[in-house]
Amino acid sequence: MDERRELAEDLCRVVGGRVLGALEILFEPDELSGEDTRLRELLTVKSRAWADVLCGEDDRAAAFLAIRLVSALYPGDAPFDPPAAWWTTPLGRAVARRAGHPAATAVPVSVAAAMLGITRQGVHDLVRRHKLDRDPEGAITTASIQARLSRSRGDQAAAIMRRRE
């Protein structure tokens, strides 16, 4: 399955569960008659559009959308701090690549590993080889994680283009 489609399906599932599912709980069944289907159809269309932006060329639009989605889907008084497994989801991977960590400029090695989809030892190796940066407290900077993810994606895109030629 391609990245955009996988991301669109994940967005549809997450937004459907967190937003539309909540509406279904709050409203009486007869209050949403017909509207639920229309909202789910609109969500399918919007999820595809969001995936296009998150996978597209406009870094600024993608970063803003990633932050908006995280803010809407995971509201709270505490800073956004998802479990490590969240970073392996299509939405988590897109947020890491396009916005870094929306609530932190640096993260522990365990979170950096989750964001990059590698082991903690892999993170230590990348730091030792100066492929990732540490902040003064020893945490891994989210800017270096985001740059690494973007570079990896660019390398993949270049390889795909070379294969097509």
CSV table of N, CA and C in Angstrom, one decimal, residues 37-144:
chain,number,residue,atom,x,y,z
A,37,THR,N,-23.6,9.5,8.2
A,37,THR,CA,-23.1,9.0,6.9
A,37,THR,C,-22.5,10.2,6.1
A,38,ARG,N,-23.1,11.3,6.1
A,38,ARG,CA,-22.5,12.5,5.4
A,38,ARG,C,-21.2,12.9,6.0
A,39,LEU,N,-21.1,12.9,7.3
A,39,LEU,CA,-19.9,13.3,8.0
A,39,LEU,C,-18.8,12.3,7.7
A,40,ARG,N,-19.1,11.0,7.6
A,40,ARG,CA,-18.1,10.0,7.4
A,40,ARG,C,-17.6,10.1,5.9
A,41,GLU,N,-18.5,10.4,5.0
A,41,GLU,CA,-18.1,10.6,3.6
A,41,GLU,C,-17.2,11.8,3.5
A,42,LEU,N,-17.5,12.9,4.1
A,42,LEU,CA,-16.7,14.1,4.1
A,42,LEU,C,-15.3,13.8,4.8
A,43,LEU,N,-15.3,13.0,5.8
A,43,LEU,CA,-14.1,12.7,6.5
A,43,LEU,C,-13.2,11.9,5.5
A,44,THR,N,-13.7,11.0,4.8
A,44,THR,CA,-13.0,10.2,3.8
A,44,THR,C,-12.3,11.2,2.8
A,45,VAL,N,-13.0,12.1,2.3
A,45,VAL,CA,-12.5,13.1,1.3
A,45,VAL,C,-11.4,13.9,2.0
A,46,LYS,N,-11.7,14.5,3.2
A,46,LYS,CA,-10.7,15.3,3.9
A,46,LYS,C,-9.5,14.5,4.3
A,47,SER,N,-9.6,13.3,4.6
A,47,SER,CA,-8.5,12.5,5.0
A,47,SER,C,-7.5,12.3,3.8
A,48,ARG,N,-8.1,12.2,2.6
A,48,ARG,CA,-7.2,12.1,1.4
A,48,ARG,C,-6.5,13.4,1.2
A,49,ALA,N,-7.3,14.5,1.4
A,49,ALA,CA,-6.7,15.8,1.2
A,49,ALA,C,-5.6,16.1,2.2
A,50,TRP,N,-5.8,15.7,3.4
A,50,TRP,CA,-4.8,15.9,4.5
A,50,TRP,C,-3.5,15.1,4.2
A,51,ALA,N,-3.8,13.8,3.7
A,51,ALA,CA,-2.6,12.9,3.3
A,51,ALA,C,-1.8,13.6,2.2
A,52,ASP,N,-2.5,14.2,1.2
A,52,ASP,CA,-1.8,14.8,0.1
A,52,ASP,C,-0.9,15.9,0.6
A,53,VAL,N,-1.4,16.7,1.6
A,53,VAL,CA,-0.6,17.8,2.1
A,53,VAL,C,0.6,17.3,2.9
A,54,LEU,N,0.3,16.3,3.8
A,54,LEU,CA,1.4,15.7,4.6
A,54,LEU,C,2.4,15.0,3.8
A,55,CYS,N,2.1,14.5,2.7
A,55,CYS,CA,3.1,13.8,1.8
A,55,CYS,C,3.5,14.7,0.7
A,56,GLY,N,3.1,15.9,0.6
A,56,GLY,CA,3.4,16.8,-0.5
A,56,GLY,C,4.7,17.5,-0.3
A,57,GLU,N,4.9,18.5,-1.2
A,57,GLU,CA,6.2,19.2,-1.3
A,57,GLU,C,6.2,20.5,-0.4
A,58,ASP,N,5.1,21.0,0.0
A,58,ASP,CA,5.1,22.2,0.8
A,58,ASP,C,5.3,21.9,2.3
A,59,ASP,N,6.6,22.1,2.7
A,59,ASP,CA,7.0,21.8,4.0
A,59,ASP,C,6.2,22.6,5.1
A,60,ARG,N,6.0,23.8,4.8
A,60,ARG,CA,5.3,24.7,5.8
A,60,ARG,C,3.9,24.3,6.0
A,61,ALA,N,3.2,24.0,4.9
A,61,ALA,CA,1.8,23.6,5.0
A,61,ALA,C,1.7,22.3,5.7
A,62,ALA,N,2.6,21.4,5.4
A,62,ALA,CA,2.6,20.0,6.0
A,62,ALA,C,2.8,20.1,7.5
A,63,ALA,N,3.8,21.0,7.9
A,63,ALA,CA,4.1,21.1,9.3
A,63,ALA,C,2.9,21.7,10.1
A,64,PHE,N,2.3,22.8,9.5
A,64,PHE,CA,1.1,23.4,10.1
A,64,PHE,C,0.0,22.4,10.2
A,65,LEU,N,-0.3,21.6,9.2
A,65,LEU,CA,-1.3,20.7,9.2
A,65,LEU,C,-1.1,19.6,10.3
A,66,ALA,N,0.2,19.1,10.3
A,66,ALA,CA,0.5,18.1,11.3
A,66,ALA,C,0.3,18.6,12.7
A,67,ILE,N,0.6,19.8,13.0
A,67,ILE,CA,0.4,20.4,14.3
A,67,ILE,C,-1.1,20.6,14.6
A,68,ARG,N,-1.8,21.1,13.6
A,68,ARG,CA,-3.3,21.2,13.8
A,68,ARG,C,-3.9,19.9,14.1
A,69,LEU,N,-3.5,18.8,13.4
A,69,LEU,CA,-4.1,17.5,13.6
A,69,LEU,C,-3.8,17.0,15.0
A,70,VAL,N,-2.6,17.1,15.4
A,70,VAL,CA,-2.2,16.7,16.7
A,70,VAL,C,-3.0,17.5,17.8
A,71,SER,N,-3.1,18.8,17.6
A,71,SER,CA,-3.8,19.6,18.6
A,71,SER,C,-5.3,19.3,18.7
A,72,ALA,N,-5.9,19.0,17.6
A,72,ALA,CA,-7.3,18.6,17.6
A,72,ALA,C,-7.5,17.2,18.1
A,73,LEU,N,-6.7,16.3,17.7
A,73,LEU,CA,-6.9,14.9,18.1
A,73,LEU,C,-6.4,14.5,19.5
A,74,TYR,N,-5.5,15.3,20.0
A,74,TYR,CA,-4.9,14.9,21.3
A,74,TYR,C,-4.9,16.1,22.2
A,75,PRO,N,-6.0,16.7,22.5
A,75,PRO,CA,-6.0,17.9,23.3
A,75,PRO,C,-5.7,17.6,24.8
A,76,GLY,N,-5.3,18.5,25.5
A,76,GLY,CA,-5.0,18.3,26.9
A,76,GLY,C,-4.2,19.5,27.5
A,77,ASP,N,-4.2,19.4,28.8
A,77,ASP,CA,-3.4,20.5,29.5
A,77,ASP,C,-1.9,20.2,29.5
A,78,ALA,N,-1.6,18.9,29.4
A,78,ALA,CA,-0.1,18.6,29.5
A,78,ALA,C,0.4,18.6,28.0
A,79,PRO,N,1.7,18.7,27.9
A,79,PRO,CA,2.3,18.7,26.6
A,79,PRO,C,2.1,17.3,25.9
A,80,PHE,N,2.0,17.3,24.6
A,80,PHE,CA,1.8,16.1,23.8
A,80,PHE,C,2.9,15.2,24.0
A,81,ASP,N,2.6,14.0,24.5
A,81,ASP,CA,3.7,13.0,24.8
A,81,ASP,C,3.1,11.6,24.6
A,82,PRO,N,3.0,11.3,23.3
A,82,PRO,CA,2.4,10.0,22.9
A,82,PRO,C,3.3,8.8,23.3
A,83,PRO,N,2.7,7.6,23.4
A,83,PRO,CA,3.5,6.4,23.7
A,83,PRO,C,4.4,6.2,22.5
A,84,ALA,N,5.5,5.5,22.7
A,84,ALA,CA,6.4,5.2,21.6
A,84,ALA,C,5.8,4.6,20.4
A,85,ALA,N,4.8,3.7,20.6
A,85,ALA,CA,4.2,3.0,19.5
A,85,ALA,C,3.4,3.9,18.6
A,86,TRP,N,3.0,5.1,19.1
A,86,TRP,CA,2.3,6.1,18.3
A,86,TRP,C,3.1,6.5,17.1
A,87,TRP,N,4.4,6.7,17.3
A,87,TRP,CA,5.3,7.2,16.3
A,87,TRP,C,5.5,6.2,15.1
A,88,THR,N,5.1,4.9,15.3
A,88,THR,CA,5.1,3.9,14.2
A,88,THR,C,3.9,3.9,13.4
A,89,THR,N,2.9,4.7,13.8
A,89,THR,CA,1.6,4.7,13.0
A,89,THR,C,1.9,5.6,11.8
A,90,PRO,N,1.0,5.5,10.7
A,90,PRO,CA,1.2,6.4,9.6
A,90,PRO,C,1.1,7.9,10.0
A,91,LEU,N,0.2,8.2,10.9
A,91,LEU,CA,0.1,9.6,11.3
A,91,LEU,C,1.4,10.0,12.1
A,92,GLY,N,1.8,9.1,13.0
A,92,GLY,CA,3.0,9.4,13.8
A,92,GLY,C,4.2,9.6,12.9
A,93,ARG,N,4.4,8.8,11.9
A,93,ARG,CA,5.5,8.9,11.0
A,93,ARG,C,5.5,10.2,10.2
A,94,ALA,N,4.3,10.6,9.8
A,94,ALA,CA,4.1,11.9,9.0
A,94,ALA,C,4.4,13.1,9.9
A,95,VAL,N,3.9,13.0,11.2
A,95,VAL,CA,4.1,14.1,12.1
A,95,VAL,C,5.6,14.3,12.4
A,96,ALA,N,6.3,13.2,12.6
A,96,ALA,CA,7.7,13.2,12.9
A,96,ALA,C,8.5,13.8,11.8
A,97,ARG,N,8.1,13.4,10.6
A,97,ARG,CA,8.9,13.8,9.4
A,97,ARG,C,8.6,15.3,9.1
A,98,ARG,N,7.3,15.7,9.2
A,98,ARG,CA,6.9,17.1,8.8
A,98,ARG,C,7.0,18.1,9.9
A,99,ALA,N,6.8,17.7,11.1
A,99,ALA,CA,6.8,18.7,12.2
A,99,ALA,C,7.8,18.4,13.3
A,100,GLY,N,8.5,17.3,13.2
A,100,GLY,CA,9.3,16.9,14.4
A,100,GLY,C,8.4,16.4,15.5
A,101,HIS,N,8.7,16.8,16.7
A,101,HIS,CA,7.9,16.6,17.8
A,101,HIS,C,7.1,17.9,18.1
A,102,PRO,N,5.8,17.9,18.0
A,102,PRO,CA,5.1,19.2,18.1
A,102,PRO,C,5.2,19.9,19.5
A,103,ALA,N,5.6,19.1,20.5
A,103,ALA,CA,5.7,19.7,21.9
A,103,ALA,C,7.1,19.7,22.5
A,104,ALA,N,8.1,19.3,21.7
A,104,ALA,CA,9.4,19.3,22.3
A,104,ALA,C,10.5,19.6,21.3
A,105,THR,N,11.6,20.3,21.7
A,105,THR,CA,12.7,20.6,20.9
A,105,THR,C,13.8,19.5,21.0
A,106,ALA,N,13.7,18.7,22.0
A,106,ALA,CA,14.6,17.6,22.2
A,106,ALA,C,13.9,16.5,22.9
A,107,VAL,N,14.2,15.2,22.6
A,107,VAL,CA,13.5,14.1,23.2
A,107,VAL,C,14.5,13.1,23.7
A,108,PRO,N,14.1,12.2,24.7
A,108,PRO,CA,15.1,11.2,25.1
A,108,PRO,C,15.4,10.2,24.0
A,109,VAL,N,16.4,9.4,24.2
A,109,VAL,CA,16.9,8.5,23.2
A,109,VAL,C,15.7,7.5,22.8
A,110,SER,N,15.0,7.0,23.8
A,110,SER,CA,13.9,6.1,23.5
A,110,SER,C,12.8,6.7,22.6
A,111,VAL,N,12.5,7.9,22.8
A,111,VAL,CA,11.5,8.6,21.9
A,111,VAL,C,12.1,8.8,20.5
A,112,ALA,N,13.4,9.2,20.5
A,112,ALA,CA,14.1,9.4,19.2
A,112,ALA,C,14.1,8.1,18.4
A,113,ALA,N,14.3,7.0,19.1
A,113,ALA,CA,14.3,5.7,18.4
A,113,ALA,C,13.0,5.4,17.9
A,114,ALA,N,11.9,5.6,18.6
A,114,ALA,CA,10.6,5.4,18.2
A,114,ALA,C,10.2,6.3,17.0
A,115,MET,N,10.6,7.6,17.0
A,115,MET,CA,10.3,8.5,15.9
A,115,MET,C,11.1,8.0,14.7
A,116,LEU,N,12.2,7.5,14.8
A,116,LEU,CA,13.0,7.1,13.6
A,116,LEU,C,12.7,5.7,13.2
A,117,GLY,N,12.1,4.9,14.1
A,117,GLY,CA,11.8,3.5,13.7
A,117,GLY,C,13.0,2.6,13.8
A,118,ILE,N,13.9,3.0,14.7
A,118,ILE,CA,15.1,2.2,14.9
A,118,ILE,C,15.3,1.9,16.4
A,119,THR,N,16.4,1.1,16.7
A,119,THR,CA,16.6,0.8,18.1
A,119,THR,C,17.3,2.0,18.8
A,120,ARG,N,17.3,1.9,20.2
A,120,ARG,CA,18.1,3.0,20.9
A,120,ARG,C,19.5,2.9,20.6
A,121,GLN,N,20.1,1.7,20.4
A,121,GLN,CA,21.5,1.6,20.0
A,121,GLN,C,21.7,2.2,18.7
A,122,GLY,N,20.7,2.1,17.8
A,122,GLY,CA,20.9,2.8,16.5
A,122,GLY,C,20.9,4.3,16.6
A,123,VAL,N,20.2,4.9,17.6
A,123,VAL,CA,20.2,6.3,17.8
A,123,VAL,C,21.6,6.7,18.4
A,124,HIS,N,22.1,5.9,19.3
A,124,HIS,CA,23.5,6.2,19.9
A,124,HIS,C,24.5,6.1,18.7
A,125,ASP,N,24.4,5.2,17.8
A,125,ASP,CA,25.3,5.1,16.7
A,125,ASP,C,25.2,6.3,15.8
A,126,LEU,N,24.0,6.8,15.5
A,126,LEU,CA,23.9,8.0,14.7
A,126,LEU,C,24.4,9.2,15.4
A,127,VAL,N,24.3,9.3,16.7
A,127,VAL,CA,24.9,10.4,17.5
A,127,VAL,C,26.4,10.4,17.4
A,128,ARG,N,26.9,9.2,17.6
A,128,ARG,CA,28.4,9.0,17.5
A,128,ARG,C,28.9,9.4,16.2
A,129,ARG,N,28.2,9.1,15.1
A,129,ARG,CA,28.6,9.4,13.8
A,129,ARG,C,28.2,10.8,13.3
A,130,HIS,N,27.7,11.6,14.3
A,130,HIS,CA,27.3,13.0,14.0
A,130,HIS,C,26.2,13.1,13.0
A,131,LYS,N,25.3,12.1,13.0
A,131,LYS,CA,24.1,12.1,12.1
A,131,LYS,C,22.9,12.7,12.9
A,132,LEU,N,22.9,12.7,14.2
A,132,LEU,CA,21.9,13.2,15.0
A,132,LEU,C,22.6,14.1,16.1
A,133,ASP,N,21.9,15.2,16.5
A,133,ASP,CA,22.5,16.1,17.4
A,133,ASP,C,21.8,16.0,18.8
A,134,ARG,N,22.6,16.3,19.8
A,134,ARG,CA,22.2,16.3,21.2
A,134,ARG,C,22.0,17.8,21.6
A,135,ASP,N,21.1,18.0,22.6
A,135,ASP,CA,21.0,19.3,23.2
A,135,ASP,C,22.0,19.3,24.4
A,136,PRO,N,22.1,20.5,25.1
A,136,PRO,CA,23.0,20.6,26.2
A,136,PRO,C,22.7,19.6,27.3
A,137,GLU,N,21.5,19.1,27.5
A,137,GLU,CA,21.1,18.2,28.5
A,137,GLU,C,21.3,16.7,28.1
A,138,GLY,N,21.7,16.5,26.8
A,138,GLY,CA,22.0,15.2,26.3
A,138,GLY,C,20.8,14.5,25.5
A,139,ALA,N,19.7,15.2,25.4
A,139,ALA,CA,18.6,14.7,24.7
A,139,ALA,C,18.8,14.9,23.2
A,140,ILE,N,18.1,14.1,22.4
A,140,ILE,CA,18.3,14.2,20.9
A,140,ILE,C,17.4,15.3,20.4
A,141,THR,N,17.9,16.2,19.6
A,141,THR,CA,17.1,17.3,19.1
A,141,THR,C,16.1,16.8,18.1
A,142,THR,N,14.9,17.3,18.2
A,142,THR,CA,13.9,16.9,17.2
A,142,THR,C,14.2,17.5,15.8
A,143,ALA,N,14.9,18.6,15.7
A,143,ALA,CA,15.3,19.1,14.4
A,143,ALA,C,16.2,18.2,13.7
A,144,SER,N,17.1,17.5,14.4
A,144,SER,CA,18.0,16.6,13.7
A,144,SER,C,17.3,15.3,13.4
